[in-house]
XYZ file of C-alpha atoms in Angstrom:
662
model
C -171.762 1.854 -75.892
C -174.019 -1.041 -74.897
C -172.607 -4.022 -73.008
C -171.227 -6.601 -75.439
C -171.231 -10.378 -74.881
C -169.511 -13.019 -77.029
C -171.756 -15.977 -77.965
C -170.434 -19.232 -79.397
C -172.559 -21.109 -81.956
C -172.811 -24.733 -83.070
C -173.893 -26.418 -86.305
C -174.608 -29.622 -84.417
C -177.476 -28.397 -82.247
C -179.304 -25.142 -81.526
C -177.690 -22.783 -79.024
C -179.997 -21.306 -76.412
C -179.168 -18.097 -74.592
C -180.632 -15.007 -72.994
C -180.372 -11.651 -74.706
C -180.413 -8.791 -72.234
C -182.215 -5.609 -73.119
C -179.771 -2.747 -73.783
C -176.938 -5.183 -74.529
C -175.357 -6.570 -77.690
C -174.484 -10.147 -78.608
C -171.451 -10.686 -80.809
C -171.846 -14.015 -82.623
C -168.821 -16.259 -83.084
C -169.532 -16.940 -86.750
C -166.055 -18.145 -87.641
C -165.685 -20.456 -84.646
C -168.684 -22.591 -85.637
C -167.986 -22.660 -89.385
C -167.507 -26.137 -90.913
C -164.315 -26.944 -92.854
C -164.431 -25.628 -96.400
C -166.901 -22.849 -95.711
C -165.916 -19.497 -97.244
C -169.017 -17.341 -96.729
C -172.229 -17.074 -94.735
C -175.535 -15.323 -94.598
C -177.649 -14.459 -91.578
C -181.380 -14.337 -90.927
C -183.459 -13.535 -87.869
C -187.056 -13.458 -86.703
C -188.793 -10.060 -86.617
C -187.996 -9.465 -82.941
C -184.235 -9.520 -83.563
C -182.013 -6.711 -84.844
C -178.968 -7.964 -86.765
C -176.033 -5.791 -87.768
C -172.983 -6.622 -89.866
C -169.771 -4.696 -89.207
C -167.416 -4.886 -92.177
C -164.558 -2.520 -93.039
C -165.714 -0.145 -90.261
C -169.150 0.095 -91.912
C -172.284 -0.958 -90.011
C -175.103 -2.489 -92.082
C -178.429 -3.707 -90.786
C -179.689 -7.049 -92.084
C -181.309 -7.489 -94.545
C -178.968 -5.474 -96.740
C -177.943 -5.407 -100.361
C -175.135 -7.860 -99.590
C -176.545 -11.435 -99.755
C -173.453 -13.177 -98.375
C -170.474 -12.202 -96.301
C -166.916 -13.516 -96.430
C -166.008 -15.813 -93.573
C -163.443 -13.479 -92.109
C -162.635 -12.559 -88.513
C -162.886 -8.915 -89.573
C -166.596 -9.427 -90.249
C -168.649 -9.130 -87.053
C -172.298 -10.071 -86.497
C -174.083 -8.121 -83.750
C -177.526 -9.003 -82.386
C -179.791 -6.833 -80.226
C -183.409 -7.023 -79.114
C -185.728 -4.158 -78.209
C -188.498 -5.869 -76.256
C -188.568 -8.618 -73.621
C -189.798 -11.922 -74.995
C -193.258 -13.295 -74.267
C -191.994 -16.890 -74.163
C -188.696 -18.714 -73.796
C -186.811 -19.216 -77.093
C -189.334 -16.965 -78.842
C -186.847 -15.562 -81.346
C -184.161 -17.098 -83.548
C -181.076 -16.241 -85.545
C -179.824 -18.566 -88.305
C -176.327 -18.556 -89.760
C -176.014 -20.459 -93.085
C -172.529 -21.477 -94.303
C -171.515 -21.867 -97.957
C -168.642 -23.342 -99.894
C -167.015 -21.147 -102.503
C -169.531 -20.667 -105.340
C -171.939 -22.976 -103.506
C -175.651 -22.281 -103.901
C -177.100 -24.393 -101.083
C -175.894 -24.018 -97.497
C -173.504 -26.721 -96.345
C -174.417 -26.227 -92.652
C -176.520 -24.058 -90.389
C -176.086 -22.731 -86.859
C -179.269 -21.867 -84.957
C -179.351 -19.409 -82.020
C -182.574 -19.449 -79.966
C -183.051 -16.234 -78.029
C -185.065 -15.174 -75.014
C -184.962 -11.438 -74.379
C -185.146 -10.328 -70.745
C -184.595 -7.049 -68.962
C -182.449 -6.807 -65.844
C -181.892 -3.236 -64.702
C -180.576 -2.056 -61.351
C -181.481 1.606 -60.890
C -181.139 4.410 -58.358
C -181.287 8.200 -58.337
C -178.299 8.664 -60.631
C -179.511 12.047 -61.932
C -179.835 13.414 -58.356
C -183.432 14.551 -58.761
C -184.842 12.735 -55.740
C -186.384 9.883 -57.745
C -185.048 6.710 -59.351
C -183.695 7.115 -62.882
C -184.705 4.153 -65.057
C -182.238 2.424 -67.397
C -179.585 5.126 -67.006
C -176.592 4.684 -69.287
C -173.948 6.087 -66.929
C -174.822 4.550 -63.563
C -171.549 2.608 -63.369
C -169.565 5.800 -62.876
C -169.813 8.781 -60.505
C -168.887 12.329 -61.495
C -168.886 15.709 -59.766
C -170.291 19.003 -60.961
C -173.633 20.486 -62.094
C -173.625 18.150 -65.091
C -172.377 15.203 -63.087
C -174.185 11.966 -62.382
C -174.209 9.203 -59.818
C -176.306 8.080 -56.869
C -175.756 9.260 -53.285
C -175.971 7.498 -49.923
C -176.405 8.982 -46.487
C -174.627 7.417 -43.551
C -177.660 6.345 -41.537
C -176.092 7.586 -38.324
C -179.128 9.056 -36.564
C -181.363 7.307 -34.019
C -185.000 7.531 -35.124
C -186.252 5.297 -32.318
C -185.669 7.186 -29.034
C -185.727 3.859 -27.197
C -182.875 2.422 -29.262
C -179.424 2.232 -27.744
C -177.327 2.942 -30.813
C -177.375 4.521 -34.272
C -179.758 3.153 -36.871
C -177.035 1.662 -39.069
C -175.560 -0.506 -36.335
C -178.282 -3.152 -36.571
C -179.796 -5.277 -39.299
C -183.400 -4.275 -38.748
C -185.527 -1.368 -39.853
C -186.673 0.384 -36.692
C -189.233 2.703 -38.287
C -190.398 4.149 -41.559
C -188.506 7.312 -40.513
C -185.415 5.140 -40.567
C -186.231 3.998 -44.091
C -186.517 7.601 -45.291
C -182.828 8.063 -44.462
C -181.970 5.400 -47.039
C -181.609 5.644 -50.807
C -184.121 3.827 -52.978
C -182.813 1.210 -55.417
C -185.021 -0.743 -57.824
C -184.231 -4.007 -59.606
C -186.408 -4.377 -62.688
C -186.807 -7.813 -64.302
C -188.998 -8.332 -67.369
C -189.393 -11.399 -69.510
C -190.873 -14.901 -69.309
C -191.227 -16.288 -65.778
C -189.600 -19.533 -66.909
C -186.433 -17.652 -67.891
C -185.975 -16.375 -64.339
C -186.911 -19.715 -62.788
C -184.296 -21.554 -64.830
C -181.568 -18.964 -64.260
C -180.339 -17.222 -61.135
C -180.304 -13.513 -60.300
C -177.844 -12.413 -57.610
C -177.441 -9.069 -55.900
C -173.897 -8.649 -54.568
C -171.219 -6.280 -53.273
C -167.492 -6.607 -52.760
C -166.137 -7.863 -49.463
C -164.384 -4.510 -48.951
C -167.739 -2.687 -49.239
C -169.446 -5.021 -46.776
C -168.823 -2.644 -43.876
C -169.546 0.479 -45.927
C -173.187 -0.043 -46.901
C -176.272 -2.047 -45.987
C -179.168 -3.122 -48.203
C -182.726 -4.009 -47.204
C -185.274 -5.593 -49.520
C -188.860 -4.435 -49.180
C -190.967 -7.586 -49.377
C -194.089 -5.653 -48.557
C -195.029 -2.006 -48.076
C -197.080 -1.970 -44.906
C -194.946 -3.727 -42.295
C -191.379 -3.147 -41.206
C -191.057 -6.877 -40.590
C -191.395 -7.358 -44.349
C -188.079 -5.585 -44.922
C -185.233 -8.063 -45.047
C -181.564 -7.199 -44.501
C -179.828 -8.781 -47.490
C -176.394 -7.145 -47.914
C -173.753 -5.534 -45.735
C -172.302 -6.313 -42.305
C -170.635 -9.440 -43.661
C -173.294 -10.375 -46.242
C -171.885 -9.944 -49.747
C -174.417 -11.764 -51.963
C -178.136 -12.401 -52.073
C -180.181 -14.498 -54.496
C -183.242 -12.557 -55.593
C -186.370 -14.692 -55.662
C -188.664 -13.417 -58.390
C -192.313 -14.345 -57.992
C -194.614 -14.819 -60.988
C -195.192 -11.597 -62.953
C -193.126 -9.586 -60.458
C -191.275 -6.958 -62.459
C -189.746 -4.844 -59.702
C -187.885 -5.623 -56.516
C -187.483 -2.650 -54.195
C -184.397 -2.151 -52.044
C -183.272 0.517 -49.582
C -179.570 1.285 -49.234
C -177.897 2.904 -46.225
C -174.374 4.105 -45.649
C -172.457 2.521 -42.776
C -169.268 4.597 -42.921
C -168.152 8.085 -43.858
C -165.323 8.654 -46.325
C -161.996 8.287 -44.571
C -158.316 7.717 -45.173
C -158.835 4.205 -46.575
C -162.287 4.773 -48.039
C -162.931 7.033 -51.032
C -166.659 7.121 -50.347
C -167.526 5.184 -53.515
C -169.397 1.867 -53.202
C -170.966 -0.385 -55.832
C -173.977 -2.685 -55.874
C -174.200 -5.299 -58.640
C -177.029 -7.401 -60.049
C -175.679 -10.435 -61.939
C -177.696 -12.869 -64.056
C -176.312 -16.415 -63.971
C -177.266 -18.661 -66.880
C -177.895 -22.352 -66.195
C -175.528 -24.703 -68.017
C -176.162 -28.229 -66.757
C -177.214 -29.777 -63.487
C -173.685 -30.975 -62.851
C -172.119 -27.530 -63.260
C -172.739 -24.161 -61.639
C -174.390 -21.296 -63.449
C -172.255 -19.029 -65.597
C -172.488 -15.218 -65.342
C -173.741 -13.614 -68.539
C -174.713 -10.102 -67.457
C -174.026 -7.666 -64.642
C -175.678 -4.322 -64.024
C -173.996 -1.979 -61.553
C -174.932 1.128 -59.621
C -172.201 3.240 -58.037
C -173.062 5.310 -54.963
C -171.009 7.987 -53.246
C -171.444 8.293 -49.497
C -172.359 11.875 -48.647
C -169.606 13.770 -46.805
C -169.947 15.411 -43.420
C -170.160 19.175 -44.020
C -169.371 21.997 -41.588
C -171.366 25.237 -41.448
C -169.713 28.688 -41.197
C -170.871 31.695 -39.171
C -172.512 33.209 -42.242
C -175.258 30.583 -42.233
C -178.474 31.151 -40.295
C -178.471 29.819 -36.722
C -181.123 27.316 -35.654
C -180.143 26.232 -32.136
C -177.567 27.499 -29.650
C -176.163 25.046 -27.099
C -174.781 26.115 -23.724
C -173.897 24.333 -20.484
C -175.380 25.309 -17.159
C -172.924 25.161 -14.257
C -173.099 26.228 -10.638
C -171.584 29.649 -11.385
C -172.786 30.773 -14.821
C -176.483 31.569 -14.476
C -175.961 35.182 -15.612
C -173.955 34.041 -18.625
C -176.705 31.592 -19.612
C -179.286 34.363 -19.191
C -177.273 36.692 -21.456
C -176.919 33.986 -24.120
C -180.653 33.310 -23.841
C -181.435 36.981 -24.510
C -179.142 36.972 -27.540
C -180.761 33.866 -29.023
C -184.163 35.494 -28.538
C -182.999 38.526 -30.514
C -181.581 36.291 -33.228
C -184.780 34.227 -33.446
C -183.172 30.875 -32.749
C -183.645 28.204 -30.104
C -181.604 27.649 -26.959
C -180.672 24.195 -25.695
C -179.209 24.082 -22.174
C -177.101 21.112 -21.107
C -177.702 20.639 -17.374
C -174.849 20.112 -14.956
C -175.845 16.512 -14.341
C -175.008 15.875 -18.007
C -171.986 18.143 -18.437
C -170.413 17.138 -15.111
C -168.914 20.580 -14.660
C -167.486 20.744 -18.183
C -168.624 24.071 -19.673
C -166.595 23.942 -22.895
C -169.284 22.715 -25.261
C -167.563 24.191 -28.333
C -164.554 22.012 -27.657
C -166.585 18.830 -27.286
C -168.430 18.808 -30.601
C -168.975 20.365 -34.010
C -172.394 20.284 -35.639
C -172.485 19.801 -39.398
C -174.830 17.944 -41.724
C -175.160 15.335 -44.451
C -177.218 15.721 -47.596
C -178.618 13.617 -50.423
C -181.168 14.648 -53.061
C -183.948 13.005 -51.044
C -182.947 13.953 -47.491
C -180.703 16.073 -45.280
C -180.121 16.022 -41.538
C -177.621 17.455 -39.037
C -174.766 15.312 -37.742
C -172.746 16.053 -34.615
C -169.032 15.285 -34.806
C -167.869 14.271 -31.321
C -164.273 15.282 -30.584
C -161.782 12.873 -28.966
C -161.162 15.212 -25.988
C -163.452 13.113 -23.723
C -163.847 15.234 -20.625
C -167.014 15.865 -18.626
C -169.141 16.381 -21.759
C -167.887 13.212 -23.462
C -171.277 11.428 -23.332
C -173.428 14.447 -24.175
C -173.256 14.299 -28.005
C -174.139 10.603 -28.123
C -176.707 10.520 -25.332
C -178.435 13.865 -25.836
C -177.726 15.242 -29.321
C -177.994 12.012 -31.327
C -181.676 11.367 -31.997
C -184.379 11.308 -34.696
C -182.941 12.936 -37.827
C -179.852 14.024 -35.894
C -176.796 11.907 -36.637
C -173.541 11.234 -34.826
C -169.949 10.544 -35.838
C -166.694 10.422 -33.895
C -163.059 9.531 -34.357
C -161.063 8.225 -31.417
C -157.293 8.172 -31.208
C -156.091 4.619 -30.589
C -153.284 5.687 -28.295
C -155.569 8.120 -26.446
C -152.756 10.666 -26.647
C -154.925 13.708 -27.261
C -153.978 17.326 -26.673
C -155.743 20.679 -26.539
C -155.402 20.886 -30.317
C -157.873 17.987 -30.593
C -160.700 20.043 -29.104
C -163.053 21.506 -31.664
C -162.453 25.101 -30.714
C -159.504 24.282 -32.950
C -161.815 23.405 -35.844
C -163.504 26.155 -37.855
C -164.671 26.684 -41.431
C -164.597 29.715 -43.681
C -167.548 31.019 -45.693
C -167.578 30.183 -49.428
C -164.618 31.590 -51.381
C -163.071 31.512 -54.834
C -159.290 31.144 -54.894
C -157.326 31.617 -58.131
C -160.415 30.748 -60.129
C -161.225 27.618 -58.113
C -164.519 27.742 -56.282
C -165.012 26.500 -52.736
C -168.798 26.918 -52.492
C -168.905 25.263 -49.048
C -165.927 27.146 -47.643
C -162.689 25.661 -46.364
C -162.019 23.931 -43.057
C -159.475 25.574 -40.751
C -157.513 23.504 -38.254
C -154.736 24.626 -35.947
C -151.381 22.868 -35.808
C -147.849 23.578 -34.634
C -145.317 25.690 -36.436
C -143.144 23.271 -38.454
C -140.693 21.956 -35.885
C -139.811 18.533 -34.414
C -141.520 19.151 -31.066
C -144.710 20.675 -32.462
C -148.168 19.279 -31.772
C -151.003 18.797 -34.208
C -154.543 17.500 -34.254
C -154.657 13.690 -33.957
C -154.253 11.908 -37.261
C -157.617 10.135 -37.214
C -159.480 13.453 -37.065
C -157.243 15.083 -39.671
C -157.676 12.085 -41.982
C -161.445 12.257 -41.586
C -161.595 15.981 -42.365
C -159.422 15.673 -45.475
C -161.367 12.636 -46.721
C -164.645 14.567 -46.926
C -163.106 16.420 -49.928
C -165.705 19.187 -50.235
C -164.174 21.681 -47.754
C -160.460 21.398 -48.521
C -158.717 21.999 -45.163
C -156.209 24.735 -44.408
C -153.709 24.201 -41.609
C -152.868 27.204 -39.465
C -150.342 27.780 -36.690
C -152.164 27.800 -33.337
C -149.657 26.140 -31.015
C -148.268 29.559 -30.020
C -151.350 29.741 -27.780
C -151.461 27.978 -24.413
C -154.848 26.418 -25.232
C -153.956 26.252 -28.926
C -157.273 26.865 -30.684
C -157.851 28.814 -33.894
C -160.998 30.407 -32.424
C -158.737 32.335 -30.028
C -157.413 34.562 -32.807
C -159.937 34.463 -35.659
C -163.599 34.351 -36.554
C -165.845 35.258 -39.491
C -168.836 37.593 -39.475
C -171.404 38.129 -42.246
C -171.311 41.228 -44.444
C -173.499 42.365 -47.315
C -170.634 43.576 -49.502
C -167.400 42.238 -51.001
C -167.156 38.478 -50.365
C -170.183 38.384 -48.084
C -168.104 38.218 -44.915
C -165.199 39.696 -42.995
C -162.376 37.816 -41.340
C -161.769 39.125 -37.826
C -158.264 38.683 -36.453
C -157.094 39.396 -32.920
C -154.522 42.171 -33.145
C -152.063 43.272 -30.444
C -150.800 45.982 -32.827
C -154.282 47.439 -33.196
C -154.717 47.366 -29.433
C -151.452 49.190 -28.689
C -152.284 51.730 -31.399
C -155.688 52.407 -29.817
C -154.233 52.712 -26.310
C -151.494 55.095 -27.505
C -154.134 57.289 -29.121
C -156.102 57.368 -25.896
C -152.993 58.205 -23.877
C -152.208 61.067 -26.260
C -155.766 62.314 -25.790
C -155.080 62.567 -22.056
C -156.571 59.306 -20.811
C -153.351 57.623 -19.703
C -154.667 57.157 -16.159
C -157.854 55.383 -17.284
C -157.974 51.892 -15.803
C -158.582 48.518 -17.360
C -160.680 45.936 -15.459
C -162.921 48.494 -13.720
C -165.894 46.568 -12.359
C -164.105 43.226 -12.127
C -163.998 42.080 -8.538
C -160.659 40.861 -7.191
C -158.856 41.833 -10.384
C -155.953 44.266 -10.194
C -156.657 47.412 -12.176
C -154.019 48.650 -14.616
C -153.843 51.998 -16.403
C -153.348 52.656 -20.088
C -149.981 54.270 -19.415
C -148.769 51.344 -17.351
C -149.755 48.882 -20.092
C -147.896 50.943 -22.662
C -144.855 51.200 -20.406
C -144.641 47.445 -19.844
C -141.772 46.494 -22.183
C -142.111 42.802 -21.450
C -145.810 42.854 -22.359
C -145.045 44.815 -25.516
C -142.205 42.495 -26.580
C -144.310 39.408 -25.983
C -147.174 40.835 -28.005
C -144.838 41.725 -30.858
C -144.029 38.013 -31.034
C -147.695 37.024 -30.744
C -148.516 39.493 -33.511
C -145.935 37.793 -35.733
C -147.659 34.455 -35.075
C -151.000 35.960 -36.051
C -149.454 37.588 -39.127
C -148.062 34.206 -40.202
C -151.653 32.946 -40.197
C -152.867 36.165 -41.821
C -150.602 35.493 -44.800
C -151.813 31.892 -45.055
C -155.461 32.963 -44.916
C -154.968 35.712 -47.495
C -153.343 33.188 -49.830
C -155.647 30.212 -49.237
C -158.910 32.187 -49.091
C -157.781 34.868 -51.596
C -158.488 37.729 -49.234
C -157.511 41.366 -49.592
C -156.749 43.605 -46.646
C -160.230 45.091 -47.066
C -161.682 41.662 -46.206
C -159.899 41.598 -42.834
C -160.720 43.541 -39.676
C -158.191 43.784 -36.856
C -159.837 43.492 -33.459
C -157.824 45.044 -30.593
C -156.498 42.315 -28.320
C -153.537 41.698 -26.034
C -152.069 38.415 -24.857
C -149.903 37.440 -21.905
C -147.251 34.719 -21.812
C -148.152 31.648 -19.793
C -146.441 28.283 -19.391
C -143.475 27.894 -21.808
C -144.200 31.324 -23.224
C -147.526 30.247 -24.736
C -150.129 32.994 -25.023
C -153.342 33.524 -23.054
C -155.709 36.463 -23.419
C -154.666 39.492 -21.318
C -158.307 40.611 -21.222
C -161.410 38.761 -22.516
C -160.674 37.695 -26.086
C -163.182 39.563 -28.239
C -162.755 37.548 -31.454
C -163.917 34.495 -29.499
C -167.504 35.556 -30.069
C -170.874 33.963 -30.736
C -172.166 34.892 -34.213
C -175.934 34.601 -34.695
C -176.734 36.290 -37.969
C -176.271 40.033 -37.446
C -176.249 39.570 -33.656
C -172.831 39.145 -32.067
C -172.262 37.956 -28.501
C -168.810 39.383 -27.728
C -166.790 38.828 -24.534
C -166.930 42.028 -22.492
C -163.296 43.275 -22.453
C -163.495 45.541 -19.377
C -161.333 48.096 -21.122
C -160.584 51.616 -19.892
C -163.724 53.720 -19.410
C -163.553 57.016 -21.276
C -166.549 59.355 -21.069
C -168.712 56.533 -19.708
C -167.735 54.225 -22.577
C -165.339 51.282 -22.678
C -162.868 52.361 -25.350
C -162.373 48.755 -26.515
C -166.113 48.182 -26.886
C -166.489 51.499 -28.679
C -163.695 50.610 -31.105
C -165.250 47.219 -31.902
C -168.641 48.829 -32.474
C -167.050 51.322 -34.872
C -165.434 48.455 -36.766
C -168.442 46.119 -36.954
C -171.665 48.113 -36.764
C -171.160 49.724 -40.218
C -171.531 46.163 -41.572
C -175.058 46.057 -40.130
C -173.987 43.984 -37.149
C -175.289 44.382 -33.618
C -172.694 44.051 -30.845
C -173.777 42.696 -27.475
C -171.006 42.426 -24.889
C -171.382 39.495 -22.490
C -169.589 39.308 -19.156
C -167.753 35.974 -19.136
C -164.781 37.090 -17.027
C -165.201 34.981 -13.868
C -166.939 32.021 -15.455
C -164.968 31.560 -18.696
C -162.107 34.031 -19.207
C -160.205 33.146 -16.031
C -160.558 29.493 -17.070
C -158.858 30.293 -20.414
C -161.948 30.414 -22.601
C -164.598 32.849 -23.765
C -168.120 33.088 -25.184
C -167.451 31.021 -28.302
C -165.730 28.304 -26.266
C -168.782 28.062 -24.011
C -171.408 27.852 -26.753
C -172.159 25.831 -29.856
C -174.486 26.430 -32.799
C -176.458 24.298 -35.184
C -176.983 26.219 -38.427
C -179.028 25.818 -41.581
C -177.283 23.829 -44.322
C -175.962 25.490 -47.455
C -178.475 25.882 -50.259
C -175.663 24.787 -52.572
C -175.651 21.030 -53.181
C -172.234 19.547 -52.499
C -172.327 17.190 -55.487
C -172.480 20.180 -57.860
C -168.936 21.230 -56.972
C -165.631 19.868 -58.188
C -163.186 19.205 -55.330
């Protein structure tokens, strides 16, 4: 339905008004009728379409009915199809009659000037502006959905700049402009009509810190781009020069969706009609475009790796060399954070998570900086943020952060379908405490942010049974060519005890764990199996893992065939919380089919580590290549492993997030 505007008429003098293209005018025929009038007829110039609505029937004038009863149930609708060449170019005349009267007793004249005002953006999500769209005031999800999209302009295209591009009110480069969404204001009609009336671009005060708008007042110079809305500016009067039909604007996002922000913002273009010099203009038409700010999206292990990040410290040169060899095999890049930047903090997985944002016209990676703020706290902002690489963070106001706030405690599943509902971008996994009064959980500001993105509906797991408390200590995902396209790997004390019992029964009870590890006490298979305390503790740890197993099976709709149990034992630490008894093999680096797995230093049987051999038997049939990396002295003894010490930027999903339904 076209926009409808009520227009009052007068028999004393002509009424002048603007008729907007794609809108309807409803004429107040009864309100201007003189006393004694019982009927009317209507006439218009050729440029005007006139419709009579009577008894739910729509008739176009002229019709077979010469006169119409003066009744509030009779409605006169006027539209125009083409902008006028001159002001007051077209007219509508209403003639009033007494009962049985032949000559009109009075006439009301409406002088019309047709103009077009259309605010347009890429509402069809094709990468180009959609002109005169009918549904741009709403935003819908799904493959048949509509609505424009904004990127948070959170990268830093000028390497010399000190902050993100959306923190200032200037365009730093044309690269910066390409991160913004194009918006076009089209105005057609007589120049005098726009000189006598005012056209205002405006946003709500609540959206002022959510988006910014620049007007391009020239194409060749950045200085010709004027910041007109956002950062406190909520309205802007558009100056239309002679014969100018289009004003070009670029719109940037300033904020991601969050607990108090749905992600939807609106830009309005309102035409104000002049009344008299003593009074302000009156609004007669508003066109609106609704944008949704693109969410931050995480990438699972099943997506292709692009760059691996690792920290160099004074003791991990061999580890860095092993990771370098693995990235070479996987065909991806390696980025090494030097010690002067990491300040001895090797846990780069805990410091940040690399995701991306996407609009139809542009996509770029965005690093999410965790609130842990240790030695690596400046690295994401100073070294990862850059041209076409954005940055976002959430800080806890009370600074009361725990190990659960590190991003080893933040993972995402591959795409799944659960009870008929599709999650084409997977589901976020975060670790929390078992429901109890003293339990810890990830800080609220991070949790709120993750939930607000909507497209990767989070699942909360129980990770506080671990001393460090991260989900990557007991689970990971690896790609597979069958079933769901992946397998969930879970650390399993039960599988480990089962394997060791089998080896003892085969006569290898004296085989020692930790052979080759300097200054580490060796322990035999039989002694491990005889340690009742270790067994009892691991029965409890297995129950904690099984609690999560049940959640994951339910929330990801997994069958047992989709899960692989990786042999692993844990030891109790402070307050009975678990730490890995030997290097935690699920805490691996996944680079396509190449896996960088912590070397477990298990018992050597016939020149083979039985733990390594078991993992190969479990994973290599999936087409995966297992490379075991020695991280014992540099990571394991410091309560972390290969995954904790690395980070990966991956290719975005080919699936477009706006085509899903959250």
